PDB file of C-alpha atoms in Angstrom:
ATOM      1  CA  MET O 122     113.983 106.747 112.661  1.00  0.00           C
ATOM      2  CA  ALA O 123     116.853 108.283 114.542  1.00  0.00           C
ATOM      3  CA  LYS O 124     120.443 107.368 113.883  1.00  0.00           C
ATOM      4  CA  ILE O 125     123.330 108.559 116.074  1.00  0.00           C
ATOM      5  CA  ILE O 126     126.186 110.113 114.122  1.00  0.00           C
ATOM      6  CA  GLN O 127     129.348 111.899 115.191  1.00  0.00           C
ATOM      7  CA  GLY O 128     129.860 115.441 113.957  1.00  0.00           C
ATOM      8  CA  THR O 129     133.088 117.121 112.908  1.00  0.00           C
ATOM      9  CA  ASP O 130     133.296 118.767 116.318  1.00  0.00           C
ATOM     10  CA  GLY O 131     133.359 115.358 118.059  1.00  0.00           C
ATOM     11  CA  LYS O 132     129.838 115.594 119.518  1.00  0.00           C
ATOM     12  CA  LYS O 133     127.176 112.965 118.938  1.00  0.00           C
ATOM     13  CA  TYR O 134     123.979 113.971 117.157  1.00  0.00           C
ATOM     14  CA  LYS O 135     120.760 112.256 116.245  1.00  0.00           C
ATOM     15  CA  LYS O 136     120.148 112.134 112.530  1.00  0.00           C
ATOM     16  CA  ILE O 137     116.440 111.900 111.902  1.00  0.00           C
ATOM     17  CA  GLU O 138     115.355 110.425 108.582  1.00  0.00           C
ATOM     18  CA  PRO O 139     111.769 110.356 107.375  1.00  0.00           C
ATOM     19  CA  GLU O 140     110.117 106.983 107.139  1.00  0.00           C
ATOM     20  CA  THR O 141     109.794 106.151 103.453  1.00  0.00           C
ATOM     21  CA  ASN O 142     108.338 102.656 103.403  1.00  0.00           C
ATOM     22  CA  ARG O 143     105.132 102.958 105.369  1.00  0.00           C
ATOM     23  CA  LYS O 144     102.958  99.878 105.417  1.00  0.00           C
ATOM     24  CA  ARG O 145      99.699 100.376 103.552  1.00  0.00           C
ATOM     25  CA  THR O 146      97.892  97.264 104.735  1.00  0.00           C
ATOM     26  CA  ALA O 147      94.683  99.109 105.579  1.00  0.00           C
ATOM     27  CA  GLU O 148      94.422 100.627 102.111  1.00  0.00           C
ATOM     28  CA  ILE O 149      95.089  97.303 100.413  1.00  0.00           C
ATOM     29  CA  VAL O 150      92.515  95.480 102.556  1.00  0.00           C
ATOM     30  CA  MET O 151      89.917  98.210 101.960  1.00  0.00           C
ATOM     31  CA  GLY O 152      90.729  98.113  98.244  1.00  0.00           C
ATOM     32  CA  ALA O 153      90.252  94.336  98.144  1.00  0.00           C
ATOM     33  CA  ILE O 154      86.920  94.537  99.967  1.00  0.00           C
ATOM     34  CA  SER O 155      85.828  97.360  97.666  1.00  0.00           C
ATOM     35  CA  LEU O 156      86.824  95.349  94.595  1.00  0.00           C
ATOM     36  CA  ILE O 157      84.921  92.248  95.699  1.00  0.00           C
ATOM     37  CA  ILE O 158      81.771  94.183  96.535  1.00  0.00           C
ATOM     38  CA  SER O 159      81.952  96.274  93.355  1.00  0.00           C
ATOM     39  CA  VAL O 160      82.459  93.321  91.053  1.00  0.00           C
ATOM     40  CA  LEU O 161      79.727  91.265  92.728  1.00  0.00           C
ATOM     41  CA  LEU O 162      77.133  94.026  92.791  1.00  0.00           C
ATOM     42  CA  ILE O 163      77.883  95.615  89.424  1.00  0.00           C
ATOM     43  CA  GLY O 164      78.210  92.160  87.855  1.00  0.00           C
ATOM     44  CA  SER O 165      74.789  91.207  89.177  1.00  0.00           C
ATOM     45  CA  GLY O 166      73.402  94.426  87.723  1.00  0.00           C
ATOM     46  CA  LEU O 167      74.732  93.643  84.256  1.00  0.00           C
ATOM     47  CA  GLY O 168      71.676  91.493  83.573  1.00  0.00           C
ATOM     48  CA  MET O 169      69.368  94.407  84.285  1.00  0.00           C
ATOM     49  CA  ALA O 170      71.553  96.731  82.230  1.00  0.00           C
ATOM     50  CA  SER O 171      71.465  94.426  79.233  1.00  0.00           C
ATOM     51  CA  LEU O 172      67.692  94.161  79.558  1.00  0.00           C
ATOM     52  CA  ALA O 173      67.405  97.965  79.630  1.00  0.00           C
ATOM     53  CA  ASP O 174      69.656  98.188  76.581  1.00  0.00           C
ATOM     54  CA  ALA O 175      67.513  95.627  74.761  1.00  0.00           C
ATOM     55  CA  TRP O 176      64.462  97.837  75.286  1.00  0.00           C
ATOM     56  CA  GLY O 177      66.037 100.950  73.824  1.00  0.00           C
ATOM     57  CA  GLY O 178      69.026 101.888  75.930  1.00  0.00           C
ATOM     58  CA  GLY O 179      71.397 101.779  73.007  1.00  0.00           C
ATOM     59  CA  GLY O 180      74.126  99.938  74.930  1.00  0.00           C
ATOM     60  CA  ILE O 181      74.964 102.804  77.282  1.00  0.00           C
ATOM     61  CA  TYR O 182      73.953 101.003  80.500  1.00  0.00           C
ATOM     62  CA  THR O 183      76.010  97.913  79.781  1.00  0.00           C
ATOM     63  CA  THR O 184      78.956 100.125  78.807  1.00  0.00           C
ATOM     64  CA  LYS O 185      78.732 102.043  82.098  1.00  0.00           C
ATOM     65  CA  PHE O 186      78.654  98.839  84.118  1.00  0.00           C
ATOM     66  CA  ILE O 187      81.581  97.215  82.303  1.00  0.00           C
ATOM     67  CA  PHE O 188      83.566 100.453  82.595  1.00  0.00           C
ATOM     68  CA  GLY O 189      82.735 100.496  86.331  1.00  0.00           C
ATOM     69  CA  ILE O 190      84.082  96.952  86.749  1.00  0.00           C
ATOM     70  CA  LEU O 191      87.277  97.835  84.870  1.00  0.00           C
ATOM     71  CA  LEU O 192      87.760 100.959  86.996  1.00  0.00           C
ATOM     72  CA  ALA O 193      87.254  98.912  90.179  1.00  0.00           C
ATOM     73  CA  VAL O 194      90.044  96.558  89.112  1.00  0.00           C
ATOM     74  CA  LEU O 195      92.257  99.555  88.250  1.00  0.00           C
ATOM     75  CA  ALA O 196      91.634 101.161  91.653  1.00  0.00           C
ATOM     76  CA  PHE O 197      92.570  97.912  93.395  1.00  0.00           C
ATOM     77  CA  ILE O 198      95.813  97.708  91.408  1.00  0.00           C
ATOM     78  CA  LEU O 199      96.585 101.343  92.289  1.00  0.00           C
ATOM     79  CA  CYS O 200      96.325 100.469  95.992  1.00  0.00           C
ATOM     80  CA  PHE O 201      99.659  98.651  95.685  1.00  0.00           C
ATOM     81  CA  PHE O 202     101.395 101.790  94.398  1.00  0.00           C
ATOM     82  CA  ILE O 203     100.269 104.258  97.082  1.00  0.00           C
ATOM     83  CA  ASN O 204     103.807 104.574  98.471  1.00  0.00           C
ATOM     84  CA  LYS O 205     105.054 105.890  95.108  1.00  0.00           C
ATOM     85  CA  ASN O 206     102.791 108.951  94.936  1.00  0.00           C
ATOM     86  CA  ARG O 207     100.297 108.992  97.783  1.00  0.00           C
ATOM     87  CA  LYS O 208      98.377 112.142  96.865  1.00  0.00           C
ATOM     88  CA  LEU O 209      97.885 111.452  93.159  1.00  0.00           C
ATOM     89  CA  ILE O 210      96.837 107.843  93.647  1.00  0.00           C
ATOM     90  CA  GLY O 211      94.565 108.790  96.548  1.00  0.00           C
ATOM     91  CA  TRP O 212      92.768 111.349  94.367  1.00  0.00           C
ATOM     92  CA  VAL O 213      92.472 108.868  91.485  1.00  0.00           C
ATOM     93  CA  ILE O 214      90.955 106.204  93.755  1.00  0.00           C
ATOM     94  CA  LEU O 215      88.596 108.839  95.163  1.00  0.00           C
ATOM     95  CA  ALA O 216      87.502 109.859  91.639  1.00  0.00           C
ATOM     96  CA  ILE O 217      86.964 106.213  90.674  1.00  0.00           C
ATOM     97  CA  GLY O 218      84.816 105.734  93.776  1.00  0.00           C
ATOM     98  CA  ILE O 219      82.710 108.759  92.839  1.00  0.00           C
ATOM     99  CA  TYR O 220      82.263 107.423  89.285  1.00  0.00           C
ATOM    100  CA  ILE O 221      81.293 103.938  90.469  1.00  0.00           C
ATOM    101  CA  GLY O 222      78.907 105.301  93.089  1.00  0.00           C
ATOM    102  CA  GLY O 223      77.280 107.774  90.730  1.00  0.00           C
ATOM    103  CA  PHE O 224      77.151 106.135  87.335  1.00  0.00           C
ATOM    104  CA  CYS O 225      76.567 102.464  88.131  1.00  0.00           C
ATOM    105  CA  GLY O 226      73.219 103.090  89.743  1.00  0.00           C
ATOM    106  CA  VAL O 227      72.044 101.292  92.843  1.00  0.00           C
ATOM    107  CA  TYR O 228      74.473  98.462  92.138  1.00  0.00           C
ATOM    108  CA  GLY O 229      77.545 100.668  92.476  1.00  0.00           C
ATOM    109  CA  ILE O 230      76.730 102.662  95.598  1.00  0.00           C
ATOM    110  CA  ALA O 231      78.260 100.277  98.167  1.00  0.00           C
ATOM    111  CA  GLY O 232      81.461  99.707  96.184  1.00  0.00           C
ATOM    112  CA  GLY O 233      81.718 103.410  95.379  1.00  0.00           C
ATOM    113  CA  ILE O 234      81.449 104.403  99.015  1.00  0.00           C
ATOM    114  CA  LEU O 235      84.129 101.884  99.976  1.00  0.00           C
ATOM    115  CA  PHE O 236      86.470 103.173  97.247  1.00  0.00           C
ATOM    116  CA  ILE O 237      85.843 106.733  98.445  1.00  0.00           C
ATOM    117  CA  ILE O 238      86.810 105.646 101.971  1.00  0.00           C
ATOM    118  CA  THR O 239      89.935 103.960 100.559  1.00  0.00           C
ATOM    119  CA  GLY O 240      90.916 107.134  98.683  1.00  0.00           C
ATOM    120  CA  VAL O 241      90.380 109.335 101.728  1.00  0.00           C
ATOM    121  CA  LEU O 242      92.355 106.889 103.862  1.00  0.00           C
ATOM    122  CA  ALA O 243      95.238 107.041 101.385  1.00  0.00           C
ATOM    123  CA  LEU O 244      95.154 110.845 101.449  1.00  0.00           C
ATOM    124  CA  LEU O 245      95.010 111.192 105.239  1.00  0.00           C
ATOM    125  CA  ARG O 246      97.680 108.677 106.252  1.00  0.00           C
ATOM    126  CA  LYS O 247     101.118 110.151 105.781  1.00  0.00           C
TER     127      LYS O 247
END
């Protein structure tokens, strides 16, 4: 935004200030879609994970899936704070997307990819 100010010499100058409150609607919408898909798909996979744990998994599959759901909720909450520290939160959302896509099996791939896109979008938009 440009604001016209008068200098000490009497001339008029344009004072340019950086835009601080950028709207992050795209990141929030992508985060919401990612959350819904992650919770639905990973939640539907919890039945298979508990069955695998019952046959000798030791509880690790169910733990991964529940941790994936909790991280999906955390990433969605972080989408509202992107204006505070864009780079850090973008990298955290990107890392959460990689975890969900890699460790939650077939059930986490779609949500993980969408969280990766959300993280990259937060990093690229200035």
